[in-house]
Every structure is written in C-alpha cells, then in structure tokens.
Short mmCIF file of C-alpha atoms and ligand atoms in Angstrom, two decimals:
data_model
loop_
_atom_site.label_atom_id
_atom_site.label_comp_id
_atom_site.label_asym_id
_atom_site.label_seq_id
_atom_site.Cartn_x
_atom_site.Cartn_y
_atom_site.Cartn_z
CA MET A 1 89.38 143.63 110.56
CA LEU A 2 85.70 142.80 110.05
CA ASN A 3 84.68 142.56 106.37
CA ILE A 4 81.12 141.43 105.76
CA VAL A 5 79.43 140.59 102.46
CA LEU A 6 75.68 141.16 102.75
CA PHE A 7 73.95 139.05 100.12
CA GLY A 8 70.47 138.41 98.77
CA PRO A 9 68.07 139.16 95.93
CA PRO A 10 66.94 142.72 95.13
CA GLY A 11 64.71 143.96 97.94
CA ALA A 12 65.93 141.38 100.48
CA GLY A 13 66.99 144.14 102.89
CA LYS A 14 70.71 144.49 102.16
CA GLY A 15 70.74 148.28 102.07
CA THR A 16 68.35 148.50 105.02
CA GLN A 17 70.44 146.22 107.26
CA SER A 18 73.73 147.77 106.07
CA GLN A 19 72.67 151.14 107.51
CA LYS A 20 72.23 149.57 110.94
CA LEU A 21 75.37 147.42 110.76
CA ILE A 22 77.75 150.26 109.85
CA THR A 23 76.73 152.11 113.01
CA HIS A 24 76.83 149.06 115.27
CA TYR A 25 80.25 147.77 114.09
CA ASN A 26 81.78 151.06 112.88
CA LEU A 27 82.24 149.80 109.32
CA VAL A 28 82.52 151.61 105.99
CA HIS A 29 79.52 150.90 103.74
CA LEU A 30 80.37 150.04 100.12
CA SER A 31 77.22 149.61 98.03
CA THR A 32 77.89 149.20 94.31
CA GLY A 33 74.28 150.25 93.63
CA ASP A 34 74.84 153.52 95.53
CA LEU A 35 78.23 154.08 93.85
CA LEU A 36 76.64 153.58 90.43
CA ARG A 37 73.71 155.89 91.25
CA ALA A 38 76.25 158.55 92.33
CA GLN A 39 77.92 158.25 88.91
CA ILE A 40 74.50 158.63 87.26
CA ALA A 41 73.75 161.72 89.36
CA GLN A 42 77.10 163.25 88.34
CA GLY A 43 76.34 162.53 84.68
CA THR A 44 79.65 160.74 84.07
CA GLU A 45 80.20 158.51 81.02
CA LEU A 46 80.31 155.49 83.34
CA GLY A 47 77.01 156.59 84.86
CA LEU A 48 75.33 156.95 81.48
CA THR A 49 76.39 153.44 80.45
CA ALA A 50 75.35 151.97 83.82
CA LYS A 51 71.95 153.70 83.83
CA LYS A 52 70.80 151.93 80.65
CA LEU A 53 71.60 148.52 82.18
CA MET A 54 70.29 149.31 85.67
CA ASP A 55 66.99 150.69 84.37
CA GLU A 56 66.47 147.39 82.55
CA GLY A 57 67.34 145.34 85.65
CA LEU A 58 70.56 143.98 84.13
CA LEU A 59 74.02 143.75 85.71
CA VAL A 60 76.67 146.35 84.98
CA PRO A 61 79.93 144.82 83.57
CA ASP A 62 82.24 143.23 86.14
CA GLU A 63 85.23 145.48 85.33
CA VAL A 64 83.18 148.60 86.09
CA VAL A 65 82.06 147.56 89.57
CA ILE A 66 85.40 145.92 90.44
CA GLY A 67 87.17 149.17 89.51
CA MET A 68 84.80 151.19 91.72
CA ILE A 69 85.34 148.89 94.70
CA GLY A 70 89.13 148.97 94.20
CA SER A 71 89.09 152.78 94.25
CA SER A 72 86.82 152.89 97.30
CA LEU A 73 89.13 150.58 99.26
CA LYS A 74 92.07 152.87 98.46
CA THR A 75 90.22 155.99 99.60
CA ASN A 76 89.39 154.42 103.00
CA PRO A 77 92.82 153.31 104.34
CA GLN A 78 91.84 153.94 107.98
CA ALA A 79 88.67 151.83 107.89
CA GLY A 80 88.25 149.28 110.65
CA GLY A 81 86.30 147.09 108.23
CA PHE A 82 83.84 147.14 105.36
CA ILE A 83 80.35 146.02 104.59
CA PHE A 84 79.94 145.03 100.95
CA ASP A 85 76.32 145.55 99.91
CA GLY A 86 75.28 144.26 96.48
CA PHE A 87 78.84 143.18 95.68
CA PRO A 88 80.02 140.65 94.62
CA ARG A 89 77.20 139.69 92.24
CA THR A 90 79.20 137.28 90.04
CA VAL A 91 81.91 134.71 90.78
CA ALA A 92 84.40 136.85 88.82
CA GLN A 93 83.59 139.76 91.18
CA ALA A 94 84.05 137.48 94.21
CA GLU A 95 87.47 136.35 92.95
CA SER A 96 88.50 139.96 92.36
CA LEU A 97 87.32 140.95 95.82
CA ASP A 98 89.52 138.25 97.37
CA ARG A 99 92.50 139.60 95.42
CA LEU A 100 91.74 143.18 96.48
CA MET A 101 91.39 142.13 100.11
CA ALA A 102 94.75 140.31 99.95
CA GLU A 103 96.39 143.46 98.52
CA HIS A 104 95.10 145.27 101.62
CA GLN A 105 96.42 142.48 103.93
CA THR A 106 92.93 141.43 104.97
CA ASN A 107 90.16 139.04 103.89
CA ILE A 108 86.40 138.56 103.85
CA SER A 109 85.17 137.51 107.31
CA CYS A 110 81.83 136.05 106.19
CA MET A 111 78.88 136.33 103.83
CA ILE A 112 75.40 136.74 105.28
CA ALA A 113 72.53 136.00 102.89
CA LEU A 114 68.98 137.27 103.43
CA GLU A 115 66.40 134.87 102.01
CA VAL A 116 63.08 136.33 100.84
CA ALA A 117 60.46 134.85 98.49
CA GLU A 118 59.92 136.50 95.10
CA GLU A 119 56.38 137.79 95.75
CA GLU A 120 57.54 139.62 98.89
CA LEU A 121 60.48 141.12 96.96
CA VAL A 122 58.14 142.43 94.28
CA THR A 123 55.78 143.91 96.89
CA ARG A 124 58.64 145.65 98.74
CA LEU A 125 60.28 147.10 95.64
CA LEU A 126 57.02 148.36 94.11
CA GLU A 127 56.31 150.04 97.46
CA ARG A 128 59.78 151.62 97.51
CA GLY A 129 59.29 152.66 93.88
CA LYS A 130 56.46 155.00 94.94
CA THR A 131 59.02 157.26 96.64
CA SER A 132 62.54 156.21 95.54
CA GLY A 133 62.39 157.65 92.04
CA ARG A 134 64.30 154.54 90.89
CA PRO A 135 63.04 153.39 87.47
CA ASP A 136 64.14 149.81 88.33
CA ASP A 137 61.69 149.82 91.28
CA GLN A 138 58.64 151.09 89.37
CA ASP A 139 57.96 148.38 86.82
CA GLU A 140 57.02 144.86 87.90
CA THR A 141 58.48 143.31 84.74
CA LYS A 142 61.86 144.89 85.46
CA ILE A 143 61.74 143.87 89.12
CA ARG A 144 61.06 140.26 88.11
CA ARG A 145 63.93 140.46 85.61
CA ARG A 146 66.24 141.57 88.45
CA VAL A 147 65.12 138.56 90.47
CA THR A 148 65.76 136.27 87.47
CA VAL A 149 69.23 137.81 86.99
CA TYR A 150 69.88 137.17 90.68
CA ASN A 151 68.79 133.52 90.36
CA THR A 152 70.78 132.84 87.17
CA GLU A 153 73.92 134.98 87.59
CA THR A 154 74.30 135.93 91.25
CA ALA A 155 72.97 133.10 93.45
CA GLN A 156 76.01 130.94 92.58
CA VAL A 157 78.26 133.40 94.44
CA ALA A 158 76.90 131.81 97.66
CA GLY A 159 78.69 128.57 96.71
CA TYR A 160 81.97 130.45 96.36
CA TYR A 161 81.79 131.52 100.03
CA ALA A 162 80.30 128.20 101.20
CA ALA A 163 83.44 126.50 99.84
CA GLN A 164 85.45 128.76 102.18
CA GLN A 165 83.12 127.98 105.15
CA LYS A 166 82.07 131.64 105.20
CA PHE A 167 78.42 131.39 104.09
CA HIS A 168 75.43 131.91 106.40
CA ALA A 169 71.77 132.30 105.42
CA LEU A 170 68.98 133.95 107.40
CA ASN A 171 65.24 134.40 106.89
CA GLY A 172 64.88 137.99 105.62
CA ILE A 173 61.13 138.16 106.32
CA GLY A 174 60.01 139.72 109.59
CA PRO A 175 60.62 142.88 111.62
CA ILE A 176 63.78 144.74 110.50
CA ASP A 177 65.11 144.93 114.09
CA SER A 178 64.69 141.16 114.66
CA ILE A 179 66.59 140.39 111.46
CA PHE A 180 69.30 142.85 112.53
CA THR A 181 69.64 141.06 115.89
CA GLU A 182 70.05 137.71 114.11
CA ILE A 183 72.70 139.12 111.76
CA CYS A 184 74.62 140.56 114.72
CA GLY A 185 74.48 137.17 116.45
CA LEU A 186 76.11 135.52 113.44
CA ILE A 187 78.77 138.22 113.09
CA ASP A 188 79.59 138.05 116.81
CA GLN A 189 79.99 134.26 116.63
CA HIS A 190 82.28 134.69 113.65
CA GLN A 191 84.42 137.26 115.40
CA ALA A 192 84.71 135.04 118.48
CA ALA A 193 85.89 132.18 116.27
CA ALA A 194 88.32 134.29 114.16
CA PRO A 195 91.91 132.95 114.16
CA GLU A 196 93.29 136.27 115.50
CA ASN A 197 90.98 135.96 118.52
CA PRO A 198 92.69 134.02 121.38
CA ALA A 199 89.34 132.53 122.40
CA ALA A 200 88.92 131.03 118.92
CA ALA A 201 90.36 127.67 119.89
CA THR A 202 87.31 127.01 122.06
CA SER A 203 84.70 128.71 119.86
CA GLU A 204 82.79 127.30 116.94
CA VAL A 205 80.50 129.14 114.53
CA LYS A 206 77.11 127.56 114.01
CA ALA A 207 75.88 127.94 110.40
P1 LIG B 1 71.21 147.71 94.37
O1 LIG B 1 71.37 149.16 94.61
O2 LIG B 1 72.17 146.80 95.05
O3 LIG B 1 69.69 147.42 94.73
P2 LIG B 1 68.86 146.26 95.41
O4 LIG B 1 69.41 144.92 95.05
O5 LIG B 1 67.45 146.57 95.08
O6 LIG B 1 68.98 146.35 96.97
P3 LIG B 1 68.74 147.49 98.00
O7 LIG B 1 69.85 147.34 98.96
O8 LIG B 1 68.58 148.81 97.35
O9 LIG B 1 67.32 147.24 98.68
P4 LIG B 1 66.93 146.57 100.08
O10 LIG B 1 67.01 145.12 99.79
O11 LIG B 1 67.65 147.03 101.27
O12 LIG B 1 71.35 147.40 92.79
C1 LIG B 1 70.64 148.13 91.80
C2 LIG B 1 71.20 147.78 90.40
O13 LIG B 1 72.59 148.23 90.28
C3 LIG B 1 71.27 146.31 90.02
O14 LIG B 1 70.04 145.83 89.51
C4 LIG B 1 72.39 146.33 88.93
O15 LIG B 1 71.90 146.83 87.70
C5 LIG B 1 73.37 147.36 89.46
N1 LIG B 1 74.45 146.77 90.28
C6 LIG B 1 74.64 147.01 91.63
N2 LIG B 1 75.70 146.30 92.07
C7 LIG B 1 76.17 145.58 91.01
C8 LIG B 1 77.24 144.64 90.85
N3 LIG B 1 78.03 144.29 91.89
N4 LIG B 1 77.45 144.07 89.62
C9 LIG B 1 76.69 144.42 88.58
N5 LIG B 1 75.65 145.31 88.65
C10 LIG B 1 75.40 145.89 89.86
O16 LIG B 1 65.45 147.07 100.40
C11 LIG B 1 64.38 147.04 99.53
C12 LIG B 1 63.09 147.54 100.20
O17 LIG B 1 62.61 146.58 101.13
C13 LIG B 1 63.22 148.84 100.99
O18 LIG B 1 62.16 149.69 100.64
C14 LIG B 1 63.12 148.45 102.45
O19 LIG B 1 62.48 149.41 103.24
C15 LIG B 1 62.28 147.18 102.38
N6 LIG B 1 62.63 146.25 103.44
C16 LIG B 1 63.88 145.89 103.83
N7 LIG B 1 63.83 144.98 104.83
C17 LIG B 1 62.48 144.75 105.08
C18 LIG B 1 61.76 143.90 105.98
N8 LIG B 1 62.39 143.09 106.86
N9 LIG B 1 60.42 143.91 105.92
C19 LIG B 1 59.76 144.71 105.05
N10 LIG B 1 60.38 145.54 104.17
C20 LIG B 1 61.73 145.55 104.17
#
C-alpha cells in the first residue's frame, strides 16, 4: 500500500500536486483543509469552531483533525493507498497517524516536502485569494501568520519522518509538471526499495 505525506508551508503546492498524484497512483486524497472547509460549508458546530481559527491562520486542535482522518480511513476500506495533504501538521498528529495506520495494518511510505521561500508563498496565496473566496488567502498579515505557524509548530514534523528515514525534500519552485515528475521519481524509488518488493534488496532510495 502506498501512503504518502505531502508536506510544506501554505502555498507550497501540496493541494496542486495531490490532484495529479491521486490520478497517477490511484490514491485517495485526504486533505484536512478540504475536510474542514466541507464542515464549514455544511454549517456544522465543528465547522463553525474551525472557521474562526482558519480565518486567522491558526491551527485547528489536534483532536479535531485526527478524528476526521480516522473517520476518513474507515470510510475508504478498499483504498489502494492515501495521500495525506496538510496532515500531519504537529508531532502529536504524526504520532496519531502512525497509530491509525497500524490499526489498518499499513504504514506511511514516505514524506515529500516542497520547499518554497516565504515571498513566493505570499505571492501565490494572494493570487489564489482573488478567486478562491478563502479569507485566509486574502490578507497578507494572515498569510504571513500561517507561514509563521508552519515554521514554529509544523516544520518539526519533518524531523519525525527523518528519524524513520522517510523524509525527502524537493524544490517547490518551478513549473508544476516538472515538480510533479520529480515527486514521482522519489515515490517510484521508494516503492522499488519497499521491503515487500522482491527487488528491494538491490535497490536504494537516494534522499
Ligand atoms: P490547507 O487547506 O492545507 O491550505 P494550504 O496550506 O494553503 O495549502 P493548499 O494545499 O491549499 O495550497 P497549495 O499549496 O497547493 O489549510 C488551510 C487551513 O486549515 C490551515 O491554515 C489550518 O487553519 C487548517 N488546517 C488544515 N489542516 C490542518 C491540520 N492538520 N491541523 C490543524 N489545522 C489544519 O497551492 C497554493 C497556490 O499556489 C495555488 O493557487 C496554486 O495554483 C499555486 N501553485 C502551486 N504550485 C505552484 C507552482 N509550482 N508555481 C506557481 N504556483 C503554484
């Protein structure tokens, strides 16, 4: 089973690349941002609480997003694999994801991080804000707060996967298709080196 964590600051291209990866590898896309926005659209109590935090560029509590991911895993028992987009964003979320994966007799294959400088992130998100209708994309102060939250609360999640030899970083600046090709190259190397693959004994993943 192929389970990818796509990682990076807001606007790095996680959602954009996820759309291409789910088609290419036949994966189920689990974006906590999309799940939260669906709750907001339905006007649920959870959505109302999340909206206040999201509009300010702050993280939603761990138990909320962990619960949503747990439910989504249960509702997709036939999935050949998952792409986690925007999750985990804290070490507590990463630990919970490992537990959830173990309950489903699987594990995280690798994390792929897209690296993009702050000024480019701000430019991209303000541009998206012209059409997305997302309040968190329309105000530069809030965008910069999201980047700060990423740097202070989320970036350390990379170390969690690095300790498991599952972390890979890529330059997220450049044509979307070129970045996609690079991500696929990393995933394909990982699959070739996976223990369940008979060719693994002679394959090695280059970080
Ligand atoms: P998300 O929905 O995850 O939003 P995001 O970080 O902005 O990423 P997104 O995937 O939408 O954008 P992308 O980089 O693809 O989170 C929103 C909020 O929800 C968070 O702030 C938080 O409040 C809450 N939340 C979500 N998950 C949570 C969790 N696990 N724990 C706690 N809280 C959580 O793309 C951005 C733009 O860049 C697009 O317009 C795209 O066209 C453009 N772009 C992409 N690649 C490009 C490239 N190579 N060149 C030029 N432009 C590019």
